[in-house]
Every structure is written in C-alpha cells, then in structure tokens.
PDB file of C-alpha atoms in Angstrom:
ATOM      1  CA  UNK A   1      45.402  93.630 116.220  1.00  0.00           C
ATOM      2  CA  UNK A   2      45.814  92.782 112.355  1.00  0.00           C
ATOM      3  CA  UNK A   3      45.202  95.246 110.083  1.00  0.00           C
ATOM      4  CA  UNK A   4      43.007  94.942 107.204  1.00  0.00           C
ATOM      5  CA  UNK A   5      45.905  95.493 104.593  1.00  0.00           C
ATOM      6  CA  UNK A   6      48.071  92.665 106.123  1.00  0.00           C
ATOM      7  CA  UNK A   7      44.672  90.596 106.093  1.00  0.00           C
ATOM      8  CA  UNK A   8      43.895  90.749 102.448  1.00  0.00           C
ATOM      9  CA  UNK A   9      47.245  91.610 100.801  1.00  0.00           C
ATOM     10  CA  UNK A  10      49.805  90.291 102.817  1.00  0.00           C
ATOM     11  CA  UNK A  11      51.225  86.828 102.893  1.00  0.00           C
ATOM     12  CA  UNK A  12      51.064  85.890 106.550  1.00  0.00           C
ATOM     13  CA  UNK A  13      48.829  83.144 107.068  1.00  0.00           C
ATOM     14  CA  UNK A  14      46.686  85.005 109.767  1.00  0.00           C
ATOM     15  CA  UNK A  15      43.102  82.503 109.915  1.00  0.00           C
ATOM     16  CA  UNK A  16      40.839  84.786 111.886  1.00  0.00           C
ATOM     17  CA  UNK A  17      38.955  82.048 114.377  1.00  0.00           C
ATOM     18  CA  UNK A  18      37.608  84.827 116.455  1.00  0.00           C
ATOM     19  CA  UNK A  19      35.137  85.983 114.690  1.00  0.00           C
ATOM     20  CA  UNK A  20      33.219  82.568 114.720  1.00  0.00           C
ATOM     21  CA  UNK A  21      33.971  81.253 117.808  1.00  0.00           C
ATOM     22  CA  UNK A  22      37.167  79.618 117.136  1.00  0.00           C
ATOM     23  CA  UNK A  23      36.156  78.060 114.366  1.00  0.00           C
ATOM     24  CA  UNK A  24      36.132  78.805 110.080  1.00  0.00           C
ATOM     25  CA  UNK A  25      34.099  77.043 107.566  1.00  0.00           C
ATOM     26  CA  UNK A  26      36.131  74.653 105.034  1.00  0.00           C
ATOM     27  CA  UNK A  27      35.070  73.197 102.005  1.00  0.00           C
ATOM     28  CA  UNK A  28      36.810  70.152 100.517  1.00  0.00           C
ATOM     29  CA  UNK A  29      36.961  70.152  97.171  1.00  0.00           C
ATOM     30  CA  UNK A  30      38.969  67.434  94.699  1.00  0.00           C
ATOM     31  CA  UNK A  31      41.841  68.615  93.084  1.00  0.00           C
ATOM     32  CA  UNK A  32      41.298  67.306  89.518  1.00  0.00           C
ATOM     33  CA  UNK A  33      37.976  67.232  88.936  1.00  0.00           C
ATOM     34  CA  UNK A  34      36.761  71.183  91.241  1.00  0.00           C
ATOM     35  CA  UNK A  35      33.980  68.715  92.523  1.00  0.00           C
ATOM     36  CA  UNK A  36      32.713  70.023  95.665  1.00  0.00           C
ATOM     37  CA  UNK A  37      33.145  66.756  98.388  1.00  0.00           C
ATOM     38  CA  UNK A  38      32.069  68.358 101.781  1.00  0.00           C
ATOM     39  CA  UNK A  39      32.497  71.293 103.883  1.00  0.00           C
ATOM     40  CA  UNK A  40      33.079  71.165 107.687  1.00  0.00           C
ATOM     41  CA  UNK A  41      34.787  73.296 110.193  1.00  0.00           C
ATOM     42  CA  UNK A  42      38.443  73.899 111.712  1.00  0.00           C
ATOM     43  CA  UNK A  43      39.752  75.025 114.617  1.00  0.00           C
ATOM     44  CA  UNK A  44      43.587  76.214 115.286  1.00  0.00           C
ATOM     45  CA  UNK A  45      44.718  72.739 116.536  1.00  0.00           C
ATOM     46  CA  UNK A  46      42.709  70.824 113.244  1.00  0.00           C
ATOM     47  CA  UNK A  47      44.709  73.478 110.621  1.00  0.00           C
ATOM     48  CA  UNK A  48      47.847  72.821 112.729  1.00  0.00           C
ATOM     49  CA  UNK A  49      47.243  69.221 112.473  1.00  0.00           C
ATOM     50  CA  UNK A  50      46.418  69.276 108.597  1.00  0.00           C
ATOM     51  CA  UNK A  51      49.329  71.016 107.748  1.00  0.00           C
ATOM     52  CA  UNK A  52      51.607  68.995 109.769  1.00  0.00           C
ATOM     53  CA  UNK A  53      50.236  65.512 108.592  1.00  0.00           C
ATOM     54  CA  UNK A  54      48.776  66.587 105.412  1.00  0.00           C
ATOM     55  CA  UNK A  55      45.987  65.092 105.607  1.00  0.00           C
ATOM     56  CA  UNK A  56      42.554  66.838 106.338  1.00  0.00           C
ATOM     57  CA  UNK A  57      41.584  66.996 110.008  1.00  0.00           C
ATOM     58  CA  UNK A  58      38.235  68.881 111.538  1.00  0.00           C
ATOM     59  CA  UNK A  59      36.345  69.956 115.018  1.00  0.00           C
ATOM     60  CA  UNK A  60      33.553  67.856 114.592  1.00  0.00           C
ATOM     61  CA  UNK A  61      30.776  70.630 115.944  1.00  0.00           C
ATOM     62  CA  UNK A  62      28.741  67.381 116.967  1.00  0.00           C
ATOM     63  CA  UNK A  63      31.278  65.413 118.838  1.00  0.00           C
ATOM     64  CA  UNK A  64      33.642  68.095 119.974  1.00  0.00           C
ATOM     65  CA  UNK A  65      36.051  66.532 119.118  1.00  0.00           C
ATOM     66  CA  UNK A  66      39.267  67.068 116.285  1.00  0.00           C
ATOM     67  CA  UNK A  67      38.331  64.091 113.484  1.00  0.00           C
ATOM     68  CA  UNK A  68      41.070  63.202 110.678  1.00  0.00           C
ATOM     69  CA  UNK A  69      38.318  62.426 107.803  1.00  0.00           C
ATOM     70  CA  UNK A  70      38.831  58.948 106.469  1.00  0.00           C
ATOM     71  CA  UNK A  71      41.052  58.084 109.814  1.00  0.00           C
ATOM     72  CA  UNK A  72      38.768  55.143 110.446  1.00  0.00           C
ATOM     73  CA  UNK A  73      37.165  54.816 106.793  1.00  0.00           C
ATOM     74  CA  UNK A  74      39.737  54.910 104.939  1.00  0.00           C
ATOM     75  CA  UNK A  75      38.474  57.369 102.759  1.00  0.00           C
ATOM     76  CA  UNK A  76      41.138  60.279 103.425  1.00  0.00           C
ATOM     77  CA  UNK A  77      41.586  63.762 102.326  1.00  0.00           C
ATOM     78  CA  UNK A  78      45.237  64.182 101.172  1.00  0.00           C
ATOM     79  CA  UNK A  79      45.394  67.783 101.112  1.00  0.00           C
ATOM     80  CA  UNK A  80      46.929  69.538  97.560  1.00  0.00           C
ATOM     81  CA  UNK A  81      46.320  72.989  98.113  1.00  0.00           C
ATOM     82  CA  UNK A  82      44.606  75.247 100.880  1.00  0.00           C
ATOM     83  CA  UNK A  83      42.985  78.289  99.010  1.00  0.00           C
ATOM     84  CA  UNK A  84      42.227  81.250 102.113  1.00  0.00           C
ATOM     85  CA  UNK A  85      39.659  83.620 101.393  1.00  0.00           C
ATOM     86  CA  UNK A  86      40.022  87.800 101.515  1.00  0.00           C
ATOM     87  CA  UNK A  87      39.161  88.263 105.346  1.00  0.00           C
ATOM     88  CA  UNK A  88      40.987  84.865 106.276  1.00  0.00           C
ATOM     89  CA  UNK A  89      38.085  83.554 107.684  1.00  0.00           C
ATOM     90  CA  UNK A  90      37.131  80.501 105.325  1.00  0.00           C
ATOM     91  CA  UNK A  91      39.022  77.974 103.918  1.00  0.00           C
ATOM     92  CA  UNK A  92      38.766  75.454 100.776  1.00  0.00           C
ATOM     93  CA  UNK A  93      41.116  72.425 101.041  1.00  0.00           C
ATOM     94  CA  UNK A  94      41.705  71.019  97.716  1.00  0.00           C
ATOM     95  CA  UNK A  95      42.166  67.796  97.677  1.00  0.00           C
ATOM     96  CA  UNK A  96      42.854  64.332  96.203  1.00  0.00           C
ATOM     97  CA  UNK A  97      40.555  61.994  97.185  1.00  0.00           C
ATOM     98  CA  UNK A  98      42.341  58.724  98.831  1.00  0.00           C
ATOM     99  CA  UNK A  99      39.355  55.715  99.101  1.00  0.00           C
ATOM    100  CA  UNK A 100      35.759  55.583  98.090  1.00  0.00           C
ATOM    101  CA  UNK A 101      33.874  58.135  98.957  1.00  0.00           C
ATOM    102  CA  UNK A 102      34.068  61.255 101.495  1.00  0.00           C
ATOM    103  CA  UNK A 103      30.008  60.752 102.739  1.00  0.00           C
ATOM    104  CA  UNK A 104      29.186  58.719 105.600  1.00  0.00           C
ATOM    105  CA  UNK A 105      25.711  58.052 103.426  1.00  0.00           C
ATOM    106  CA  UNK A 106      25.807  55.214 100.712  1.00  0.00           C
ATOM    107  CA  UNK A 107      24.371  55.401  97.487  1.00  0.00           C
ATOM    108  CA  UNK A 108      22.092  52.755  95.891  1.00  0.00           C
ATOM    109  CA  UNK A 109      25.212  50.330  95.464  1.00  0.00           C
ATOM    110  CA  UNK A 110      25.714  50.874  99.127  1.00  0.00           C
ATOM    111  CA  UNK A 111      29.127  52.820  98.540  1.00  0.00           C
ATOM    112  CA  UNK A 112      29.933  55.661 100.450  1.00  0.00           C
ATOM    113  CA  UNK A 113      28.955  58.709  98.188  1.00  0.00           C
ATOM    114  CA  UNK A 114      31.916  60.261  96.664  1.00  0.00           C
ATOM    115  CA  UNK A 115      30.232  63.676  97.973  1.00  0.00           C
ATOM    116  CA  UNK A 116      28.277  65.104 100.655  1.00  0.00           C
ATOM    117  CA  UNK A 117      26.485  67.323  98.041  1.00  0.00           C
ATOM    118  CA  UNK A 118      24.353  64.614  96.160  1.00  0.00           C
ATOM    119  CA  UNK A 119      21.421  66.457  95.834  1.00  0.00           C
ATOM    120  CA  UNK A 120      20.066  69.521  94.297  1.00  0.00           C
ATOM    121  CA  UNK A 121      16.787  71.829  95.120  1.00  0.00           C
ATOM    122  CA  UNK A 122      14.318  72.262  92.337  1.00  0.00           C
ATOM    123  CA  UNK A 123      13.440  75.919  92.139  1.00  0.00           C
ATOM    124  CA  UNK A 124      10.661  75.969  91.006  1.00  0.00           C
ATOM    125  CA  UNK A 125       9.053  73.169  93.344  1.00  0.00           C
ATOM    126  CA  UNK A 126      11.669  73.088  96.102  1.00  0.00           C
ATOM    127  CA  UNK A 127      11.562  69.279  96.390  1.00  0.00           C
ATOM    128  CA  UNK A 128      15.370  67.756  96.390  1.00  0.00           C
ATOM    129  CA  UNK A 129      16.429  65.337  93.065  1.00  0.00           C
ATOM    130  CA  UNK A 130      19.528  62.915  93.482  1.00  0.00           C
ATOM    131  CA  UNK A 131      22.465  64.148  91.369  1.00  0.00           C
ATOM    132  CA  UNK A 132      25.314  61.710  92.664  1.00  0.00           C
ATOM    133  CA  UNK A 133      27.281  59.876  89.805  1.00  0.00           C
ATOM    134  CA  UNK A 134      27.396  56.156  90.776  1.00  0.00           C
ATOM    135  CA  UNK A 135      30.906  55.459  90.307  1.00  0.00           C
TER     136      UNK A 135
END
C-alpha cells in the first residue's frame, strides 16, 4: 500500500489506476502554445506504451481498445513532458503537435480541428458559440 507522503512528495512515478477502474484521465495539451487539444484516458499498458515510443497512446473507453492518436491520421502527439497531478491519479501530456489537427471533427475548411475543445458555453444563455481558430 503507498502511502500518502510517497504519493505527493516523493519521486516514484506511482499512477494510481485503481481508483478509477484502471484507468486516469489525460489531457493533451501543446507544448508551445498551453492550448488545451483533447483529453482521453490511459491505462497501465497505454502509459507504458507512451513512454516507450513517445508518442501518445490511449484505452479508447468506446472501442476497448489501446489507440496511438494520429497512428492512422497522421496527426500524432509527440509527447514533451508528462505533468502528474498530487494524488497521481490524472495526467496532462504536453505535447507538440505532429500533423493537422488532433479532432476527428473538421472545421468549415474541412480540416481536422486543431482541438477537441472548439466550443465554449454562454453563461448566461447556455447555448454553445464556435471558438476554433481556422488555421
């Protein structure tokens, strides 16, 4: 059993899957720009895999299934840093963006959106707006 002190201010990678299921939330964010891209899930064998290759792999919760993103896009995830929160229990891989667009969506030039997050809730009226740059 790991303690809480070697959980939050140790240095031994210890991801705690357990607590979800086997799996922890990730968020992909791009290096340069702290853009958020996407956020998916990972189980032991997907970190393994990212940190062997470099390269971001998920447990697609749909498919059930490990998925490299990009593997058959092209539009990879090279991974740059993996940040690990407190409890060890969610993840952000920062990353550089290798391709397009991280989305499987496509924006009005029919490009794949450079991020999952391309729209934003109004407050006040709770109806979505379109945010996504173009590029």
């Amino acid at each position: 059993m790991t303690n809480h002190i070697q959980l939050e201010e140790g240095i031994t990678l210890l991801p705690q899957f357990e607590k979800r299921g086997g799996l922890i939330p990730v968020v992909a964010q791009e290096y340069q720009s702290g853009k958020i891209l996407m956020q998916g899930y990972i189980n032991q064998e997907a970190l393994n895999k990212t940190l062997e290759s470099g390269f971001a792999t998920f447990w697609s919760t749909s498919r059930h299934t490990l998925w490299t993103k990009g593997e058959t896009s092209g539009d990879l995830l090279k991974i740059k840093e993996i940040l690990v929160d407190c409890d060890q229990d969610a993840f952000v891989y920062r990353v550089e963006l290798v391709g397009a667009g991280v989305c499987h969506t496509t924006n009005k030039n029919n490009s794949a959106r450079r991020s999952c997050f391309y729209r934003k809730v109004n407050l006040q009226t709770r109806q979505l707006s379109f945010v996504e740059d173009l590029k």
